[in-house]
Amino acid sequence: MKPKHIAIIMDGNGRWAKLKGLPRKEGHKEGANSVESAVQTALEEGIKVLSLYAFSTENWARPKMEIAYLMQLLADTLSKFTENKYKDVKLVFSGRRKGLPSMILNKLDKVIEATKNHKKLTLNLCLNYGARQEITDAVNKIIAQGKTNIKESDIEKNLYQNLPVPDLIIRTSGEERLSNFLLWQAAYSEFYFTKTLWPDFKEKDLLKAIAEYNKRDRRFGKRK
Ligand code: IPE
Ligand code: IPE
Ligand code: MG
C-alpha cells in the first residue's frame, strides 16, 4: 500500500556545500529546491500528507548568520506555496510560535489562510519544532482543560496537528537518528535512511524510498 503520510528529516545541506567547496548557504539554497521537488512528487504520487522537518528547536544553537539565512530562505519558499502550481497544497504548521521572527509568523499565517481549502496534499511544515516540546505542550493543554485521567487519544488530539501518523520517515545524509522529530507519532513508522544528501534528493530518490516502503511488512504487533 502506498504511504499516506511521508515525513522527511532533510539533512546534509552543509556537507553538500562543503563537498563542492561552496559556502553553507548554497547547500540550504539547493535544499529549498529539493523541498519543491518533494512536494511535486508527493502530489504526483497521491501522497496525502508530507511532513518536512525544516528547523528544530535545537537549531537555534547555530551561528546567527546561518539562522538568519535559513529564516529568509524559509520565508521565500513559503511564498511559493501561494502560486498556482501549488493550488492543491494545503500548508499547516507544527512547532512553537514563540521564538520565530514575526516576518516568518506573518508569512506562515498568510499562506495557511490562503491554502486552507486546498485538498490534495497537506504539507506539514515542522519549524521551530521539537517532539519533546510537542508532547509537553499537549500535556499542558490537557491540564488547562481540567482533565485528570489522561488517555492516549487526549494526547493525540492535542498535538500540534491532528494528522494521520507517518507511515514512512525518511532521513537523508547517512545519519540514523530522529533528532527530536515526531517521537509520539513514529511509534509504528517505517524508517528509510539514505546517504544521499538533501540537496541531491530529488524525484527519483523519493520514488525509490516509496518503492522500498512498499516492500516492508508492517505487522503492528500482530501475528499473521
Ligand atoms: C539540514 O542540513 C538543514 C537544517 C538542519 C536546517 P544541515 O545544515 O544540518 O547540514 P549538515 O548536517 O551540517 O550537513
Ligand atoms: C535535524 O537535523 C533537524 C532538521 C533537519 C531540521 P540536524 O542536522 O539539526 O540534526 P543533528 O544535530 O545532526 O542531530
Ligand atoms: Mg545536519
PDB file of C-alpha atoms and ligand atoms in Angstrom, residues 8-12 15 24 53-56 58-59 62 126 171 175 177-179, ligand 2:
ATOM      1  CA  ILE A   8      11.321  13.756   5.943  1.00  0.00           C
ATOM      2  CA  ILE A   9      14.289  14.812   8.054  1.00  0.00           C
ATOM      3  CA  MET A  10      16.016  16.946   5.440  1.00  0.00           C
ATOM      4  CA  ASP A  11      19.672  16.662   6.425  1.00  0.00           C
ATOM      5  CA  GLY A  12      23.060  17.204   4.806  1.00  0.00           C
ATOM      6  CA  ARG A  15      28.059  18.703   3.898  1.00  0.00           C
ATOM      7  CA  ARG A  24      26.981  26.546   3.623  1.00  0.00           C
ATOM      8  CA  TYR A  53      11.497  18.954   9.265  1.00  0.00           C
ATOM      9  CA  ALA A  54      12.830  22.388   8.352  1.00  0.00           C
ATOM     10  CA  PHE A  55      14.175  23.782  11.646  1.00  0.00           C
ATOM     11  CA  SER A  56      14.420  22.117  15.047  1.00  0.00           C
ATOM     12  CA  GLU A  58      17.894  22.753  18.791  1.00  0.00           C
ATOM     13  CA  ASN A  59      18.889  24.524  15.560  1.00  0.00           C
ATOM     14  CA  ARG A  62      23.720  27.520  15.187  1.00  0.00           C
ATOM     15  CA  CYS A 126       7.816  21.480  11.058  1.00  0.00           C
ATOM     16  CA  ARG A 171      16.305  10.798   6.749  1.00  0.00           C
ATOM     17  CA  GLU A 175      22.603   9.977   9.867  1.00  0.00           C
ATOM     18  CA  ARG A 177      18.579   9.205  14.335  1.00  0.00           C
ATOM     19  CA  LEU A 178      15.347  11.090  14.944  1.00  0.00           C
ATOM     20  CA  SER A 179      16.852  14.315  16.346  1.00  0.00           C
TER      21      SER A 179
HETATM   22  C1  IPE B   2      17.767  17.658  12.146  1.00  0.00           C
HETATM   23  O1  IPE B   2      18.993  17.908  11.549  1.00  0.00           O
HETATM   24  C2  IPE B   2      16.888  18.865  12.040  1.00  0.00           C
HETATM   25  C3  IPE B   2      16.427  19.213  10.702  1.00  0.00           C
HETATM   26  C4  IPE B   2      16.648  18.520   9.612  1.00  0.00           C
HETATM   27  C5  IPE B   2      15.666  20.423  10.609  1.00  0.00           C
HETATM   28  P1  IPE B   2      20.277  18.368  12.396  1.00  0.00           P
HETATM   29  O2  IPE B   2      21.398  18.447  11.444  1.00  0.00           O
HETATM   30  O3  IPE B   2      19.946  19.586  13.167  1.00  0.00           O
HETATM   31  O4  IPE B   2      20.419  17.162  13.403  1.00  0.00           O
HETATM   32  P2  IPE B   2      21.677  16.613  14.232  1.00  0.00           P
HETATM   33  O5  IPE B   2      22.228  17.756  15.005  1.00  0.00           O
HETATM   34  O6  IPE B   2      22.655  16.089  13.240  1.00  0.00           O
HETATM   35  O7  IPE B   2      21.119  15.517  15.085  1.00  0.00           O
END
